[in-house]
Amino acid sequence: MNSQSIENYLKVIFNQAIATDEVNTTGIAQALEVSLPSVNSMVKKLAGMGLLEYQKYKPLKITEKGRQMAARIIRKHRLTEMYLVEKMGFGWEEVHDIAEQLEHVQSAAFFDRMDELLGYPQRDPHGSPIPNKNGQIATQEYQSLADCRPGEQVELKALSHTSDEFLKYLNSKDLKLGIKVEILEVEAFDRNMKVAYGGHQEVLSALVCSKLLVS
Amino acid sequence: MNSQSIENYLKVIFNQAIATDEVNTTGIAQALEVSLPSVNSMVKKLAGMGLLEYQKYKPLKITEKGRQMAARIIRKHRLTEMYLVEKMGFGWEEVHDIAEQLEHVQSAAFFDRMDELLGYPQRDPHGSPIPNKNGQIATQEYQSLADCRPGEQVELKALSHTSDEFLKYLNSKDLKLGIKVEILEVEAFDRNMKVAYGGHQEVLSALVCSKLLVS
DNA sequence: TTAAATAGTTAGCATAGACTAACAAATTTA
DNA sequence: TAAATTTGTTAGTCTATGCTAACTATTTAA
Ligand SMILES: [Mn+2]
Ligand SMILES: [Mn+2]
Ligand SMILES: [Mn+2]
Ligand SMILES: [Mn+2]
């Protein structure tokens, strides 16, 4: 069985591969808050396990085997988050740290039961897709709210950033997944957006808009 | 934060202290399936943390601090087992291995929520008491079925042994907690018992009877 | 296109937690 | 009670995973 450490590395590498395709040592070190030499030795180990392709000084590439293994861990993470929100009444800002631990539990039955009780959800509470048991994952086809034009009416589908602070900010503005948002105005200077949704009218910063994924 | 290893040692020591008051190195080694020197060095570490009293060649004694810490882990274990059975539909023979992992999750909110959703249960699916948040634990005041006499009518309250095989055996005989059992006959030679309960009439071996706790 | 900055690597070390081999103390058995 | 057995301890080793310091390769800026 792989250690929690290995699983956490692999997950970070997988996520960085999605974002940039080219994964580098420094990015992993920052994401995991470990030193560069620690990453270097773990990367060699993962390569030895056939999960990465590693050549000195070259960007890292995750293998298909690595991708699948990572996706299965992410599956457990996201199912857990969904379960905590839907079945245990937690807020979407409370679940990540718990899921970060539960994702390492070794018990197919446990996660399969969550999946079943949830009715086989496709997305987690933050709108990210839940990989299937084979490690296949739907690609996000949403655009950023920041790329929308005045007059458009869109639906909030997912978040591209899920820090506690951001989620609490969204709570404070009653911004939830599924709400319909109308873009009223875009300020040319700073790209701030005036939007209307569910009885609210708010001005959202360009930073916030860039993290909101809509369709 | 204490490691999973430390927590598992402490739990074993706590349980042995309940059973015998005198805890010895060999017993811990057997329970955890590790070598004697491994236990010896961990025991010194736990003593250094103030969780045990250790003197060379003397039986170990768990401290009040150690007892409380152990009971809090056991609380998480037993709440988890109860949650898995009551809220997720697992059988009592399926939950121990999952709880063995979940008991190490660091999140008071997670276990408090389980507790709340379960309605603050006093006992786990095997009838063992669930310690409270301060590490206080009710003492079992049940007697073994093996100590009962013919003609007595008792209620099955808990198990003093909870291996998968034993639980599956109980499943096969429809023996569940809460059922009323009448002792019909005790065979003098081997102490086998003929009992009746819920439409069943069975002969239970002395070994089985010794593991069934009743009131 | 050289110099500076950044990124990646290696060597060496630390800690946690496991192990075996060798030995010592305590207990049991003859 | 002396011998045999069991129990506990010490010393030394190993693997996993981290670290810092020193160095090298690559990339960026002057
Ligand atoms: Mn998460
Ligand atoms: Mn994790
Ligand atoms: Mn258990
Ligand atoms: Mn455990």
Coordinates of C-alpha atoms (C1' of nucleotides) and ligand atoms in Angstrom, one line a residue:
Chain A
M1 CA 0.0 0.0 0.0
N2 CA 1.3 3.5 -0.9
S3 CA 2.0 5.9 2.0
Q4 CA 0.0 9.0 2.6
S5 CA 3.1 10.9 1.6
I6 CA 3.3 9.2 -1.8
E7 CA -0.5 9.8 -2.3
N8 CA -0.2 13.5 -1.5
Y9 CA 2.7 14.0 -3.9
L10 CA 0.9 12.2 -6.6
K11 CA -2.2 14.3 -6.2
V12 CA -0.3 17.5 -6.4
I13 CA 1.6 16.4 -9.5
F14 CA -1.6 15.3 -11.2
N15 CA -3.3 18.7 -10.5
Q16 CA -0.3 20.6 -11.7
A17 CA -0.2 18.4 -14.9
I18 CA -3.8 19.4 -15.6
A19 CA -3.1 23.1 -15.0
T20 CA 0.1 23.3 -17.0
D21 CA 1.0 19.9 -18.5
E22 CA 4.6 20.7 -17.5
V23 CA 5.2 19.8 -13.9
N24 CA 8.3 21.2 -12.2
T25 CA 10.0 20.4 -8.9
T26 CA 9.6 23.9 -7.4
G27 CA 5.8 23.9 -7.9
I28 CA 5.5 20.6 -6.1
A29 CA 7.7 21.9 -3.3
Q30 CA 5.5 24.9 -2.8
A31 CA 2.2 23.1 -3.0
L32 CA 3.3 20.6 -0.3
E33 CA 5.5 23.0 1.7
V34 CA 8.5 20.8 1.6
S35 CA 12.0 21.4 0.5
L36 CA 13.3 21.0 -3.1
P37 CA 15.6 18.1 -2.2
S38 CA 12.6 16.3 -0.5
V39 CA 10.7 16.6 -3.8
N40 CA 13.7 15.5 -5.8
S41 CA 14.0 12.3 -3.9
M42 CA 10.3 11.5 -3.9
V43 CA 10.1 12.2 -7.6
K44 CA 12.8 9.7 -8.3
K45 CA 10.9 7.2 -6.2
L46 CA 7.7 7.8 -8.0
A47 CA 9.5 7.5 -11.3
G48 CA 10.9 4.2 -10.1
M49 CA 7.3 3.1 -9.4
G50 CA 6.3 3.9 -13.0
L51 CA 4.1 6.8 -12.0
L52 CA 6.3 9.6 -13.5
E53 CA 8.8 10.1 -16.2
Y54 CA 11.9 11.7 -14.8
Q55 CA 15.0 12.9 -16.5
K56 CA 17.4 15.2 -14.8
Y57 CA 16.6 18.9 -15.2
K58 CA 13.7 18.1 -17.5
P59 CA 10.0 18.9 -16.6
L60 CA 8.2 15.9 -15.1
K61 CA 5.6 14.0 -16.9
I62 CA 3.0 11.9 -15.2
T63 CA 2.4 8.5 -16.7
E64 CA -1.0 7.0 -17.4
K65 CA -0.5 4.7 -14.4
G66 CA 0.2 7.8 -12.3
R67 CA -2.7 9.6 -13.6
Q68 CA -5.1 6.8 -12.8
M69 CA -3.7 6.3 -9.3
A70 CA -4.0 10.1 -8.6
A71 CA -7.5 10.2 -10.0
R72 CA -8.6 7.4 -7.7
I73 CA -7.3 9.3 -4.7
I74 CA -9.0 12.4 -5.9
R75 CA -12.2 10.4 -6.3
K76 CA -12.1 9.5 -2.6
H77 CA -11.4 13.1 -1.7
R78 CA -14.3 14.5 -3.7
L79 CA -16.7 11.8 -2.7
T80 CA -15.8 12.5 0.9
E81 CA -16.4 16.2 0.5
M82 CA -19.7 15.6 -1.1
Y83 CA -20.7 13.2 1.6
L84 CA -19.8 15.6 4.3
V85 CA -21.8 18.4 2.8
E86 CA -24.8 16.3 1.7
K87 CA -25.1 13.8 4.4
M88 CA -23.5 15.3 7.4
G89 CA -24.4 18.9 7.0
F90 CA -21.0 20.5 6.8
G91 CA -20.5 23.8 4.8
W92 CA -18.4 23.6 1.6
E93 CA -15.7 25.6 3.4
E94 CA -15.3 23.0 6.2
V95 CA -14.8 19.8 4.2
H96 CA -11.4 20.0 2.5
D97 CA -9.2 19.4 5.5
I98 CA -11.3 16.4 6.6
A99 CA -11.3 15.0 3.1
E100 CA -7.5 15.5 2.9
Q101 CA -7.3 12.8 5.6
L102 CA -10.1 10.5 4.6
E103 CA -8.8 10.3 1.0
H104 CA -6.1 7.9 2.4
V105 CA -8.5 5.4 3.9
Q106 CA -8.1 2.0 2.3
S107 CA -11.6 0.6 1.9
A108 CA -13.3 0.4 -1.4
A109 CA -16.5 -0.5 0.3
F110 CA -16.5 2.7 2.3
F111 CA -16.2 5.0 -0.7
D112 CA -18.5 2.9 -2.8
R113 CA -21.2 3.2 -0.1
M114 CA -20.8 6.9 0.0
D115 CA -21.1 7.0 -3.7
E116 CA -24.3 4.9 -3.6
L117 CA -25.8 6.9 -0.7
L118 CA -25.1 10.1 -2.7
G119 CA -26.7 8.7 -5.8
Y120 CA -23.5 8.6 -7.8
P121 CA -22.8 12.4 -8.0
Q122 CA -20.8 13.7 -10.9
R123 CA -19.3 16.7 -9.1
D124 CA -18.0 17.7 -5.6
P125 CA -19.4 20.6 -3.5
H126 CA -17.1 23.0 -5.3
G127 CA -18.1 21.8 -8.8
S128 CA -15.1 19.8 -9.5
P129 CA -15.7 16.5 -11.4
I130 CA -15.5 13.2 -9.4
P131 CA -13.4 10.7 -11.3
N132 CA -14.9 7.2 -11.8
K133 CA -13.6 4.0 -10.2
N134 CA -11.2 3.5 -13.1
G135 CA -9.7 6.9 -12.7
Q136 CA -11.4 8.5 -15.6
I137 CA -12.4 12.1 -15.1
A138 CA -14.7 14.4 -17.0
T139 CA -13.0 17.5 -18.4
Q140 CA -14.3 20.8 -17.2
E141 CA -15.9 22.7 -20.0
Y142 CA -16.8 25.8 -18.1
Q143 CA -15.6 29.4 -18.7
S144 CA -14.6 32.0 -16.2
L145 CA -17.1 34.6 -15.3
A146 CA -14.4 37.1 -16.0
D147 CA -14.6 36.2 -19.7
C148 CA -18.4 37.0 -19.9
R149 CA -19.9 40.2 -21.5
P150 CA -22.5 42.5 -20.1
G151 CA -26.0 41.3 -20.8
E152 CA -25.1 37.7 -20.6
Q153 CA -27.0 35.4 -18.2
V154 CA -24.9 32.5 -16.9
E155 CA -25.1 29.8 -14.2
L156 CA -22.5 29.4 -11.6
K157 CA -21.2 25.9 -12.0
A158 CA -17.8 25.5 -10.3
L159 CA -14.9 27.3 -8.6
S160 CA -11.3 27.3 -9.8
H161 CA -10.1 28.2 -6.4
T162 CA -11.4 26.8 -3.1
S163 CA -9.6 28.3 -0.2
D164 CA -11.5 28.7 3.1
E165 CA -11.4 32.5 2.8
F166 CA -12.8 32.5 -0.7
L167 CA -15.5 30.1 0.2
K168 CA -16.4 32.2 3.2
Y169 CA -16.5 35.3 1.0
L170 CA -18.9 33.5 -1.3
N171 CA -21.0 32.5 1.6
S172 CA -21.2 36.1 2.7
K173 CA -22.5 37.1 -0.7
D174 CA -24.9 34.2 -1.0
L175 CA -23.0 32.9 -4.0
K176 CA -23.7 29.2 -4.4
L177 CA -23.4 26.7 -7.2
G178 CA -26.4 26.6 -9.4
I179 CA -27.4 30.2 -9.1
K180 CA -28.2 32.3 -12.2
V181 CA -26.0 35.4 -12.6
E182 CA -26.7 38.3 -15.0
I183 CA -23.8 40.5 -15.9
L184 CA -25.0 44.1 -15.8
E185 CA -21.8 46.1 -16.3
V186 CA -18.1 45.6 -16.7
E187 CA -15.9 48.4 -15.6
A188 CA -13.3 48.9 -18.3
F189 CA -10.6 50.1 -16.1
D190 CA -10.3 47.3 -13.5
R191 CA -12.7 44.7 -15.0
N192 CA -14.9 44.8 -11.9
M193 CA -18.3 43.4 -12.7
K194 CA -21.7 44.5 -11.5
V195 CA -23.9 41.4 -11.4
A196 CA -27.4 40.4 -10.3
Y197 CA -28.5 37.1 -8.9
G198 CA -31.2 35.8 -6.6
G199 CA -32.3 39.2 -5.4
H200 CA -28.7 40.4 -4.9
Q201 CA -26.9 43.1 -6.8
E202 CA -23.2 43.1 -6.2
V203 CA -19.9 44.4 -7.7
L204 CA -17.4 41.5 -7.9
S205 CA -13.7 42.1 -8.4
A206 CA -11.9 40.8 -11.4
L207 CA -10.1 38.5 -9.1
V208 CA -13.3 37.0 -7.8
C209 CA -14.8 36.7 -11.3
S210 CA -11.8 34.9 -12.5
K211 CA -12.3 32.1 -10.0
L212 CA -16.0 31.6 -10.7
L213 CA -16.7 29.1 -13.5
V214 CA -20.0 29.4 -15.3
S215 CA -21.8 28.1 -18.3
Chain B
M1 CA 0.0 15.6 16.7
N2 CA 0.6 12.1 17.8
S3 CA 1.3 9.6 15.1
Q4 CA -1.0 6.7 14.2
S5 CA 1.6 4.4 15.6
I6 CA 1.6 6.1 19.0
E7 CA -2.2 6.1 19.0
N8 CA -2.4 2.4 18.1
Y9 CA 0.0 1.5 20.9
L10 CA -1.8 3.5 23.4
K11 CA -5.1 2.0 22.6
V12 CA -3.7 -1.5 23.0
I13 CA -2.1 -0.6 26.3
F14 CA -5.4 0.9 27.5
N15 CA -7.4 -2.2 26.6
Q16 CA -4.9 -4.5 28.3
A17 CA -4.9 -2.3 31.4
I18 CA -8.7 -2.8 31.6
A19 CA -8.4 -6.5 31.1
T20 CA -5.5 -7.2 33.5
D21 CA -4.4 -3.9 35.1
E22 CA -0.8 -5.2 34.6
V23 CA 0.4 -4.5 31.1
N24 CA 3.4 -6.3 29.8
T25 CA 5.6 -5.8 26.8
T26 CA 4.9 -9.2 25.3
G27 CA 1.2 -8.7 25.3
I28 CA 1.5 -5.4 23.4
A29 CA 3.9 -7.0 20.9
Q30 CA 1.4 -9.8 20.2
A31 CA -1.6 -7.5 19.9
L32 CA 0.2 -5.2 17.4
E33 CA 2.2 -7.9 15.7
V34 CA 5.5 -6.2 16.2
S35 CA 8.7 -7.3 17.8
L36 CA 9.6 -7.0 21.5
P37 CA 12.3 -4.4 20.9
S38 CA 9.9 -2.2 18.9
V39 CA 7.5 -2.3 21.9
N40 CA 10.3 -1.6 24.3
S41 CA 11.4 1.6 22.5
M42 CA 7.9 2.8 22.0
V43 CA 7.1 2.2 25.6
K44 CA 10.0 4.4 26.6
K45 CA 8.8 7.1 24.3
L46 CA 5.3 7.0 25.7
A47 CA 6.7 7.1 29.2
G48 CA 8.7 10.2 28.2
M49 CA 5.4 11.7 27.0
G50 CA 3.8 11.1 30.4
L51 CA 1.4 8.5 29.1
L52 CA 2.9 5.5 30.9
E53 CA 4.9 4.7 34.0
Y54 CA 7.9 2.6 33.0
Q55 CA 10.5 0.9 35.1
K56 CA 12.9 -1.7 33.7
Y57 CA 11.5 -5.2 34.0
K58 CA 8.4 -4.0 35.8
P59 CA 4.8 -4.2 34.5
L60 CA 3.7 -1.1 32.8
K61 CA 1.1 1.3 34.2
I62 CA -0.9 3.7 32.1
T63 CA -1.2 7.2 33.6
E64 CA -4.4 9.2 33.9
K65 CA -3.2 11.3 31.0
G66 CA -2.6 8.1 28.9
R67 CA -6.0 6.7 29.9
Q68 CA -7.8 9.8 28.7
M69 CA -5.9 10.1 25.5
A70 CA -6.6 6.4 24.7
A71 CA -10.3 6.8 25.6
R72 CA -10.6 9.7 23.2
I73 CA -9.2 7.6 20.4
I74 CA -11.5 4.7 21.3
R75 CA -14.4 7.2 21.3
K76 CA -13.6 8.0 17.7
H77 CA -13.3 4.3 16.9
R78 CA -16.6 3.4 18.4
L79 CA -18.5 6.4 17.1
T80 CA -17.2 5.5 13.7
E81 CA -18.4 1.9 14.0
M82 CA -21.8 3.0 15.1
Y83 CA -22.0 5.5 12.3
L84 CA -21.0 3.0 9.7
V85 CA -23.7 0.5 10.9
E86 CA -26.5 3.0 11.6
K87 CA -26.0 5.5 8.9
M88 CA -24.2 3.7 6.1
G89 CA -25.7 0.3 6.3
F90 CA -22.6 -1.8 7.1
G91 CA -22.8 -5.0 9.0
W92 CA -21.2 -5.2 12.5
E93 CA -18.6 -7.5 11.1
E94 CA -17.5 -5.0 8.4
V95 CA -16.8 -1.9 10.4
H96 CA -13.7 -2.6 12.6
D97 CA -11.1 -2.3 9.9
I98 CA -12.5 1.0 8.6
A99 CA -12.8 2.4 12.1
E100 CA -9.2 1.4 12.8
Q101 CA -8.2 3.9 10.1
L102 CA -10.8 6.6 10.8
E103 CA -10.0 6.7 14.5
H104 CA -6.8 8.6 13.6
V105 CA -8.6 11.5 11.8
Q106 CA -8.0 14.8 13.4
S107 CA -11.2 16.7 13.4
A108 CA -13.3 17.2 16.5
A109 CA -16.2 18.5 14.3
F110 CA -16.3 15.3 12.2
F111 CA -16.8 13.0 15.2
D112 CA -19.0 15.5 17.0
R113 CA -21.3 15.5 14.0
M114 CA -21.4 11.7 13.9
D115 CA -22.3 11.7 17.6
E116 CA -25.1 14.2 17.0
L117 CA -26.5 12.5 13.9
L118 CA -26.5 9.2 15.9
G119 CA -28.3 10.8 18.8
Y120 CA -25.4 10.5 21.3
P121 CA -25.2 6.7 21.5
Q122 CA -23.9 5.1 24.6
R123 CA -22.6 1.9 23.0
D124 CA -21.0 0.8 19.8
P125 CA -22.5 -1.9 17.5
H126 CA -20.8 -4.6 19.6
G127 CA -22.2 -3.3 22.8
S128 CA -18.9 -1.7 24.0
P129 CA -19.3 1.7 25.8
I130 CA -18.5 4.9 23.9
P131 CA -16.3 7.1 26.1
N132 CA -17.4 10.7 26.4
K133 CA -15.4 13.7 25.0
N134 CA -13.4 14.0 28.3
G135 CA -12.3 10.3 28.0
Q136 CA -14.6 9.1 30.7
I137 CA -16.0 5.6 30.0
A138 CA -18.8 3.6 31.6
T139 CA -17.8 0.3 33.1
Q140 CA -19.4 -2.8 31.7
E141 CA -21.6 -4.3 34.3
Y142 CA -22.7 -7.4 32.3
Q143 CA -22.1 -11.0 33.0
S144 CA -21.1 -13.7 30.6
L145 CA -23.9 -16.0 29.3
A146 CA -21.6 -18.9 30.4
D147 CA -22.3 -17.9 34.1
C148 CA -26.1 -18.2 33.7
R149 CA -28.2 -21.1 35.0
P150 CA -30.9 -23.1 33.3
G151 CA -34.3 -21.4 33.5
E152 CA -32.8 -17.9 33.5
Q153 CA -34.0 -15.4 30.9
V154 CA -31.4 -12.8 29.9
E155 CA -30.9 -10.1 27.2
L156 CA -27.9 -10.1 25.0
K157 CA -26.1 -6.8 25.6
A158 CA -22.6 -7.0 24.4
L159 CA -19.7 -9.1 23.1
S160 CA -16.4 -9.7 24.8
H161 CA -14.8 -10.8 21.5
T162 CA -15.5 -9.2 18.1
S163 CA -13.5 -11.0 15.4
D164 CA -15.0 -11.2 12.0
E165 CA -15.4 -14.9 12.2
F166 CA -17.3 -14.7 15.5
L167 CA -19.5 -12.0 14.2
K168 CA -20.3 -14.0 11.1
Y169 CA -21.1 -17.0 13.2
L170 CA -23.5 -14.9 15.3
N171 CA -25.1 -13.6 12.1
S172 CA -25.6 -17.2 10.9
K173 CA -27.5 -17.9 14.2
D174 CA -29.5 -14.7 14.1
L175 CA -27.9 -13.7 17.4
K176 CA -28.1 -9.9 17.7
L177 CA -27.7 -7.4 20.6
G178 CA -31.0 -6.9 22.4
I179 CA -32.5 -10.3 21.9
K180 CA -34.0 -12.2 24.8
V181 CA -32.3 -15.6 25.5
E182 CA -33.7 -18.3 27.6
I183 CA -31.3 -20.9 29.0
L184 CA -33.0 -24.3 28.6
E185 CA -30.2 -26.7 29.6
V186 CA -26.6 -26.7 30.5
E187 CA -24.6 -29.9 29.6
A188 CA -22.6 -30.7 32.8
F189 CA -19.7 -32.3 30.9
D190 CA -18.8 -29.6 28.4
R191 CA -20.9 -26.6 29.6
N192 CA -22.6 -26.4 26.2
M193 CA -25.9 -24.6 26.5
K194 CA -29.2 -25.2 24.9
V195 CA -30.9 -21.9 24.5
A196 CA -34.1 -20.4 22.9
Y197 CA -34.4 -17.0 21.4
G198 CA -36.6 -15.3 18.8
G199 CA -38.0 -18.5 17.4
H200 CA -34.6 -20.2 17.4
Q201 CA -33.5 -23.1 19.6
E202 CA -29.7 -23.7 19.5
V203 CA -26.9 -25.4 21.3
L204 CA -24.1 -22.9 22.0
S205 CA -20.6 -24.1 22.9
A206 CA -19.1 -23.0 26.2
L207 CA -16.6 -20.9 24.1
V208 CA -19.4 -19.0 22.4
C209 CA -21.3 -18.5 25.7
S210 CA -18.3 -17.1 27.4
K211 CA -18.1 -14.3 24.7
L212 CA -21.7 -13.3 25.0
L213 CA -22.4 -10.6 27.7
V214 CA -25.9 -10.5 29.1
S215 CA -28.0 -8.9 31.8
Chain C
dT1 C1' 26.8 37.0 -24.8
dT2 C1' 28.3 37.2 -20.5
dA3 C1' 26.6 37.7 -15.7
dA4 C1' 23.0 37.1 -12.4
dA5 C1' 19.2 34.7 -10.9
dT6 C1' 16.5 30.6 -10.7
dA7 C1' 15.8 25.7 -10.7
dG8 C1' 17.4 21.3 -9.9
dT9 C1' 20.7 18.0 -7.9
dT10 C1' 23.8 15.6 -4.6
dA11 C1' 25.7 14.6 -0.3
dG12 C1' 25.2 14.1 4.3
dC13 C1' 22.4 14.2 8.3
dA14 C1' 18.1 13.6 11.5
dT15 C1' 14.0 11.3 13.3
dA16 C1' 10.3 7.8 13.5
dG17 C1' 9.5 3.3 13.6
dA18 C1' 10.4 -1.1 12.4
dC19 C1' 13.8 -5.3 12.6
dT20 C1' 17.5 -9.2 14.3
dA21 C1' 21.1 -10.8 17.3
dA22 C1' 22.9 -11.0 21.6
dC23 C1' 22.4 -10.7 26.3
dA24 C1' 20.2 -10.1 31.1
dA25 C1' 16.6 -10.5 34.4
dA26 C1' 12.7 -12.8 36.2
dT27 C1' 10.0 -16.6 36.5
dT28 C1' 8.8 -21.4 36.2
dT29 C1' 10.0 -26.2 36.5
dA30 C1' 12.4 -30.1 37.9
Chain D
dT1 C1' 17.6 -24.4 44.7
dA2 C1' 19.7 -25.0 40.2
dA3 C1' 18.4 -25.3 35.5
dA4 C1' 15.4 -24.2 31.9
dT5 C1' 12.3 -21.1 30.0
dT6 C1' 10.2 -16.9 29.4
dT7 C1' 10.3 -12.0 29.4
dG8 C1' 12.6 -7.7 28.7
dT9 C1' 16.6 -4.9 27.2
dT10 C1' 20.4 -3.2 24.5
dA11 C1' 23.0 -2.5 20.4
dG12 C1' 23.1 -2.0 15.8
dT13 C1' 20.8 -1.9 11.3
dC14 C1' 17.2 -0.6 7.8
dT15 C1' 13.7 2.2 5.3
dA16 C1' 10.8 6.2 4.8
dT17 C1' 10.7 10.9 4.8
dG18 C1' 12.2 15.0 6.0
dC19 C1' 16.1 18.7 6.3
dT20 C1' 20.5 22.0 5.2
dA21 C1' 24.6 23.1 2.7
dA22 C1' 27.0 23.0 -1.4
dC23 C1' 27.0 22.5 -6.1
dT24 C1' 25.5 22.4 -11.1
dA25 C1' 22.5 23.3 -14.9
dT26 C1' 19.3 26.2 -17.1
dT27 C1' 17.0 30.4 -17.9
dT28 C1' 16.7 35.4 -17.7
dA29 C1' 18.5 40.0 -17.7
dA30 C1' 22.0 43.3 -18.6
Ligands
MN1 MN -10.8 19.5 -1.5
MN2 MN -4.2 14.0 1.9
MN3 MN -13.6 -2.1 16.6
MN4 MN -5.9 2.4 14.3

